[in-house]
């Protein structure tokens, strides 16, 4: 096997799981931070003629991205054949439009930047809304894996009589699929965003679902305001306590604690970003995909 797995800012447990299942060798990196907070990176392993798999958790990306770029530059200088970037959460995808005159479209710039340094990218449910496919943004091959099946399995195992609820139109792609896989009905709410920290949500008629457990599903919980507003509206209709599920638990500031303090019974996320709420594993999806790729290469 000519692949080496490196890990940057990823949890060692996730990295070990990948290495064990892929039966690859682990690449060794030394990161050093100077007193002025600048970075230096050393690759200890021999990467010459190797295909590199870099697992990187890049939530809060601004500092981390510099290290990723230094890693890619160095690995190529040292003779690596290719670098596949695995970022379970793909940051910067939500700014997908020029909402105000003169505003930058960060998703495009971020995708172009990664495309310059990596040969391919694998990610889990990126926020593709106005853009529908990674290749509308990236110039390198991109693979999108979906957490909808593992989420549906979790719901089937833990929730009695679920009603799947997408809190906004953008969440329909996940809500619909999760509902299908968990044999549950679904509804989509309507959301208006006022600013980063405030949204309003309106509910459709839910009388027929009074005995169901509301299960809110979204791709990202950031400030948690989307979930909180939806939960508030459900409570006003005397619905049961909601279960909130997100693929990516970004949880800006105290969002997790604030959400837990509302009319919810549980807040659950996938392990694309390490957090106490991680109950749904997506690493099997990544491993399964890579094993398929490896068997095709043989
Ligand atoms: C936006 O369109 C996403 O799908 C989520 O609804 C959004 O990121 C949630 O953000 P927040 O938790 O800050 O309301």
mmCIF file of C-alpha atoms in Angstrom, residues 66-279:
data_model
loop_
_atom_site.group_PDB
_atom_site.id
_atom_site.type_symbol
_atom_site.label_atom_id
_atom_site.label_comp_id
_atom_site.label_asym_id
_atom_site.label_seq_id
_atom_site.Cartn_x
_atom_site.Cartn_y
_atom_site.Cartn_z
ATOM 1 C CA UNK A 66 -1.934 28.196 7.094
ATOM 2 C CA UNK A 67 -0.640 24.933 8.569
ATOM 3 C CA UNK A 68 -2.534 22.925 5.955
ATOM 4 C CA UNK A 69 -0.957 24.953 3.170
ATOM 5 C CA UNK A 70 2.541 24.608 4.668
ATOM 6 C CA UNK A 71 1.959 20.856 4.968
ATOM 7 C CA UNK A 72 0.871 20.551 1.325
ATOM 8 C CA UNK A 73 3.785 22.671 0.057
ATOM 9 C CA UNK A 74 6.289 20.661 2.095
ATOM 10 C CA UNK A 75 4.882 17.238 1.220
ATOM 11 C CA UNK A 76 5.050 18.053 -2.491
ATOM 12 C CA UNK A 77 8.588 19.459 -2.116
ATOM 13 C CA UNK A 78 9.567 16.165 -0.470
ATOM 14 C CA UNK A 79 8.227 14.191 -3.416
ATOM 15 C CA UNK A 80 4.684 13.139 -2.442
ATOM 16 C CA UNK A 81 2.702 11.973 -5.472
ATOM 17 C CA UNK A 82 -0.701 13.242 -4.358
ATOM 18 C CA UNK A 83 -2.520 14.629 -1.334
ATOM 19 C CA UNK A 84 -6.142 13.837 -0.614
ATOM 20 C CA UNK A 85 -7.616 16.181 1.949
ATOM 21 C CA UNK A 86 -10.301 14.731 4.212
ATOM 22 C CA UNK A 87 -12.136 17.439 6.047
ATOM 23 C CA UNK A 88 -15.283 16.009 7.651
ATOM 24 C CA UNK A 89 -16.570 19.566 8.156
ATOM 25 C CA UNK A 90 -15.863 21.858 5.229
ATOM 26 C CA UNK A 91 -15.644 25.392 6.579
ATOM 27 C CA UNK A 92 -16.653 28.603 4.793
ATOM 28 C CA UNK A 93 -19.372 27.047 2.644
ATOM 29 C CA UNK A 94 -22.262 29.149 3.940
ATOM 30 C CA UNK A 95 -21.208 32.442 2.350
ATOM 31 C CA UNK A 96 -22.314 31.336 -1.112
ATOM 32 C CA UNK A 97 -23.603 34.583 -2.509
ATOM 33 C CA UNK A 98 -22.911 38.315 -2.650
ATOM 34 C CA UNK A 99 -25.673 39.278 -0.250
ATOM 35 C CA UNK A 100 -24.647 42.961 -0.144
ATOM 36 C CA UNK A 101 -22.802 45.104 -2.709
ATOM 37 C CA UNK A 102 -19.063 44.598 -2.512
ATOM 38 C CA UNK A 103 -19.285 41.528 -0.261
ATOM 39 C CA UNK A 104 -16.881 38.653 -0.933
ATOM 40 C CA UNK A 105 -18.119 35.129 -1.696
ATOM 41 C CA UNK A 106 -15.938 33.250 0.784
ATOM 42 C CA UNK A 107 -17.012 29.761 -0.288
ATOM 43 C CA UNK A 108 -15.536 30.319 -3.761
ATOM 44 C CA UNK A 109 -12.287 31.824 -2.464
ATOM 45 C CA UNK A 110 -11.839 29.057 0.111
ATOM 46 C CA UNK A 111 -12.522 26.345 -2.484
ATOM 47 C CA UNK A 112 -10.058 27.930 -4.916
ATOM 48 C CA UNK A 113 -7.411 28.109 -2.197
ATOM 49 C CA UNK A 114 -7.778 24.408 -1.252
ATOM 50 C CA UNK A 115 -7.870 23.444 -4.944
ATOM 51 C CA UNK A 116 -4.428 24.998 -5.400
ATOM 52 C CA UNK A 117 -2.744 22.860 -2.761
ATOM 53 C CA UNK A 118 -4.581 19.523 -2.715
ATOM 54 C CA UNK A 119 -5.288 16.947 -5.400
ATOM 55 C CA UNK A 120 -8.709 15.861 -4.181
ATOM 56 C CA UNK A 121 -11.045 16.425 -1.277
ATOM 57 C CA UNK A 122 -13.462 14.227 0.666
ATOM 58 C CA UNK A 123 -16.018 15.749 2.985
ATOM 59 C CA UNK A 124 -19.307 15.059 4.748
ATOM 60 C CA UNK A 125 -22.460 16.981 3.812
ATOM 61 C CA UNK A 126 -20.947 20.370 3.007
ATOM 62 C CA UNK A 127 -23.333 23.320 3.016
ATOM 63 C CA UNK A 128 -24.266 23.183 -0.662
ATOM 64 C CA UNK A 129 -27.262 25.406 -1.117
ATOM 65 C CA UNK A 130 -26.891 27.937 -3.917
ATOM 66 C CA UNK A 131 -24.159 25.703 -5.330
ATOM 67 C CA UNK A 132 -25.258 22.112 -5.675
ATOM 68 C CA UNK A 133 -22.009 20.300 -6.308
ATOM 69 C CA UNK A 134 -18.459 20.672 -5.078
ATOM 70 C CA UNK A 135 -17.166 20.925 -8.622
ATOM 71 C CA UNK A 136 -19.046 24.203 -9.081
ATOM 72 C CA UNK A 137 -16.600 25.590 -6.497
ATOM 73 C CA UNK A 138 -13.509 23.367 -6.550
ATOM 74 C CA UNK A 139 -11.227 22.677 -9.488
ATOM 75 C CA UNK A 140 -10.071 19.353 -7.965
ATOM 76 C CA UNK A 141 -12.168 16.169 -7.706
ATOM 77 C CA UNK A 142 -14.412 16.260 -4.667
ATOM 78 C CA UNK A 143 -16.331 13.493 -2.941
ATOM 79 C CA UNK A 144 -19.338 14.266 -0.779
ATOM 80 C CA UNK A 145 -20.413 11.590 1.673
ATOM 81 C CA UNK A 146 -23.786 11.780 3.393
ATOM 82 C CA UNK A 147 -24.544 11.358 7.073
ATOM 83 C CA UNK A 148 -28.272 10.884 6.457
ATOM 84 C CA UNK A 149 -28.216 7.067 6.873
ATOM 85 C CA UNK A 150 -26.278 7.040 10.169
ATOM 86 C CA UNK A 151 -28.530 9.848 11.436
ATOM 87 C CA UNK A 152 -31.642 7.884 10.471
ATOM 88 C CA UNK A 153 -30.233 4.794 12.216
ATOM 89 C CA UNK A 154 -29.679 6.846 15.375
ATOM 90 C CA UNK A 155 -33.250 8.161 15.224
ATOM 91 C CA UNK A 156 -34.680 4.672 14.727
ATOM 92 C CA UNK A 157 -32.745 3.400 17.733
ATOM 93 C CA UNK A 158 -33.473 6.320 20.084
ATOM 94 C CA UNK A 159 -36.685 8.143 19.203
ATOM 95 C CA UNK A 160 -40.235 6.881 19.554
ATOM 96 C CA UNK A 161 -42.655 8.089 16.887
ATOM 97 C CA UNK A 162 -40.405 10.726 15.291
ATOM 98 C CA UNK A 163 -41.568 13.642 13.160
ATOM 99 C CA UNK A 164 -38.558 14.863 11.171
ATOM 100 C CA UNK A 165 -38.464 18.646 10.915
ATOM 101 C CA UNK A 166 -36.180 20.707 8.699
ATOM 102 C CA UNK A 167 -36.015 24.197 10.201
ATOM 103 C CA UNK A 168 -35.570 25.950 6.854
ATOM 104 C CA UNK A 169 -35.778 25.346 3.158
ATOM 105 C CA UNK A 170 -32.051 24.656 2.911
ATOM 106 C CA UNK A 171 -32.401 21.733 5.302
ATOM 107 C CA UNK A 172 -34.932 19.949 3.078
ATOM 108 C CA UNK A 173 -32.220 17.905 1.345
ATOM 109 C CA UNK A 174 -31.277 16.300 4.690
ATOM 110 C CA UNK A 175 -34.713 16.195 6.333
ATOM 111 C CA UNK A 176 -36.366 14.477 3.389
ATOM 112 C CA UNK A 177 -33.716 11.778 3.109
ATOM 113 C CA UNK A 178 -33.510 11.167 6.861
ATOM 114 C CA UNK A 179 -37.312 10.864 7.001
ATOM 115 C CA UNK A 180 -37.222 8.342 4.173
ATOM 116 C CA UNK A 181 -34.492 6.226 5.820
ATOM 117 C CA UNK A 182 -36.194 6.345 9.223
ATOM 118 C CA UNK A 183 -39.711 5.663 7.898
ATOM 119 C CA UNK A 184 -41.000 8.862 9.470
ATOM 120 C CA UNK A 185 -43.044 11.805 8.192
ATOM 121 C CA UNK A 186 -41.326 15.142 7.660
ATOM 122 C CA UNK A 187 -42.198 18.824 7.502
ATOM 123 C CA UNK A 188 -40.118 21.841 6.514
ATOM 124 C CA UNK A 189 -40.366 25.155 8.347
ATOM 125 C CA UNK A 190 -39.851 28.546 6.880
ATOM 126 C CA UNK A 191 -37.010 30.706 8.187
ATOM 127 C CA UNK A 192 -36.113 34.344 7.726
ATOM 128 C CA UNK A 193 -32.659 35.407 8.841
ATOM 129 C CA UNK A 194 -32.373 38.957 10.172
ATOM 130 C CA UNK A 195 -28.662 38.807 11.013
ATOM 131 C CA UNK A 196 -25.964 36.414 12.310
ATOM 132 C CA UNK A 197 -27.728 36.062 15.653
ATOM 133 C CA UNK A 198 -31.404 36.391 14.868
ATOM 134 C CA UNK A 199 -33.829 34.413 12.779
ATOM 135 C CA UNK A 200 -37.577 33.936 12.796
ATOM 136 C CA UNK A 201 -39.251 30.657 11.990
ATOM 137 C CA UNK A 202 -42.816 29.877 10.991
ATOM 138 C CA UNK A 203 -44.475 26.498 11.327
ATOM 139 C CA UNK A 204 -47.024 24.789 9.116
ATOM 140 C CA UNK A 205 -50.170 23.176 10.558
ATOM 141 C CA UNK A 206 -48.958 20.402 12.920
ATOM 142 C CA UNK A 207 -52.193 19.281 14.632
ATOM 143 C CA UNK A 208 -51.968 15.782 13.182
ATOM 144 C CA UNK A 209 -48.469 15.330 14.721
ATOM 145 C CA UNK A 210 -49.308 16.178 18.344
ATOM 146 C CA UNK A 211 -48.311 12.667 19.529
ATOM 147 C CA UNK A 212 -45.028 12.634 17.628
ATOM 148 C CA UNK A 213 -41.571 13.497 18.936
ATOM 149 C CA UNK A 214 -40.238 16.490 16.976
ATOM 150 C CA UNK A 215 -36.771 15.746 15.610
ATOM 151 C CA UNK A 216 -35.157 18.857 14.166
ATOM 152 C CA UNK A 217 -32.429 18.057 11.654
ATOM 153 C CA UNK A 218 -30.044 20.527 10.057
ATOM 154 C CA UNK A 219 -26.581 20.455 8.553
ATOM 155 C CA UNK A 220 -25.028 22.965 10.954
ATOM 156 C CA UNK A 221 -25.729 24.325 14.419
ATOM 157 C CA UNK A 222 -23.660 27.475 14.765
ATOM 158 C CA UNK A 223 -25.221 30.106 17.062
ATOM 159 C CA UNK A 224 -28.064 27.633 17.611
ATOM 160 C CA UNK A 225 -30.616 30.389 16.915
ATOM 161 C CA UNK A 226 -32.253 28.455 14.076
ATOM 162 C CA UNK A 227 -32.854 25.461 16.340
ATOM 163 C CA UNK A 228 -33.846 27.645 19.326
ATOM 164 C CA UNK A 229 -36.467 29.559 17.346
ATOM 165 C CA UNK A 230 -37.903 26.346 15.895
ATOM 166 C CA UNK A 231 -38.027 24.756 19.357
ATOM 167 C CA UNK A 232 -39.757 27.869 20.772
ATOM 168 C CA UNK A 233 -42.440 27.730 18.085
ATOM 169 C CA UNK A 234 -42.957 23.987 18.635
ATOM 170 C CA UNK A 235 -43.346 24.574 22.362
ATOM 171 C CA UNK A 236 -45.999 27.236 21.676
ATOM 172 C CA UNK A 237 -47.954 24.520 19.860
ATOM 173 C CA UNK A 238 -47.583 22.271 22.941
ATOM 174 C CA UNK A 239 -45.503 19.740 21.026
ATOM 175 C CA UNK A 240 -43.272 17.337 22.972
ATOM 176 C CA UNK A 241 -39.681 18.273 23.818
ATOM 177 C CA UNK A 242 -37.629 18.247 20.625
ATOM 178 C CA UNK A 243 -34.545 16.256 19.726
ATOM 179 C CA UNK A 244 -32.089 18.460 17.807
ATOM 180 C CA UNK A 245 -29.680 16.768 15.413
ATOM 181 C CA UNK A 246 -26.986 18.379 13.277
ATOM 182 C CA UNK A 247 -24.362 16.890 11.024
ATOM 183 C CA UNK A 248 -21.881 19.549 12.144
ATOM 184 C CA UNK A 249 -21.975 20.916 15.687
ATOM 185 C CA UNK A 250 -20.046 24.153 15.295
ATOM 186 C CA UNK A 251 -21.596 25.632 18.478
ATOM 187 C CA UNK A 252 -20.380 29.225 18.453
ATOM 188 C CA UNK A 253 -19.928 30.648 21.979
ATOM 189 C CA UNK A 254 -22.400 29.124 24.456
ATOM 190 C CA UNK A 255 -24.769 27.846 21.773
ATOM 191 C CA UNK A 256 -24.799 24.279 23.081
ATOM 192 C CA UNK A 257 -25.697 25.241 26.669
ATOM 193 C CA UNK A 258 -28.251 27.798 25.460
ATOM 194 C CA UNK A 259 -29.925 25.229 23.231
ATOM 195 C CA UNK A 260 -29.966 22.613 25.998
ATOM 196 C CA UNK A 261 -31.758 25.122 28.239
ATOM 197 C CA UNK A 262 -34.742 25.283 25.843
ATOM 198 C CA UNK A 263 -37.634 22.839 25.331
ATOM 199 C CA UNK A 264 -35.347 20.050 24.027
ATOM 200 C CA UNK A 265 -34.775 16.543 25.302
ATOM 201 C CA UNK A 266 -31.431 16.049 23.581
ATOM 202 C CA UNK A 267 -28.935 17.687 21.233
ATOM 203 C CA UNK A 268 -26.988 15.234 19.080
ATOM 204 C CA UNK A 269 -24.305 15.689 16.422
ATOM 205 C CA UNK A 270 -22.120 13.634 14.116
ATOM 206 C CA UNK A 271 -18.412 13.450 14.934
ATOM 207 C CA UNK A 272 -17.295 15.711 12.077
ATOM 208 C CA UNK A 273 -16.281 18.203 14.785
ATOM 209 C CA UNK A 274 -15.288 16.758 18.149
ATOM 210 C CA UNK A 275 -17.897 17.700 20.759
ATOM 211 C CA UNK A 276 -19.625 16.221 23.799
ATOM 212 C CA UNK A 277 -22.822 15.898 21.715
ATOM 213 C CA UNK A 278 -21.187 13.499 19.191
ATOM 214 C CA UNK A 279 -23.321 10.373 19.142
#
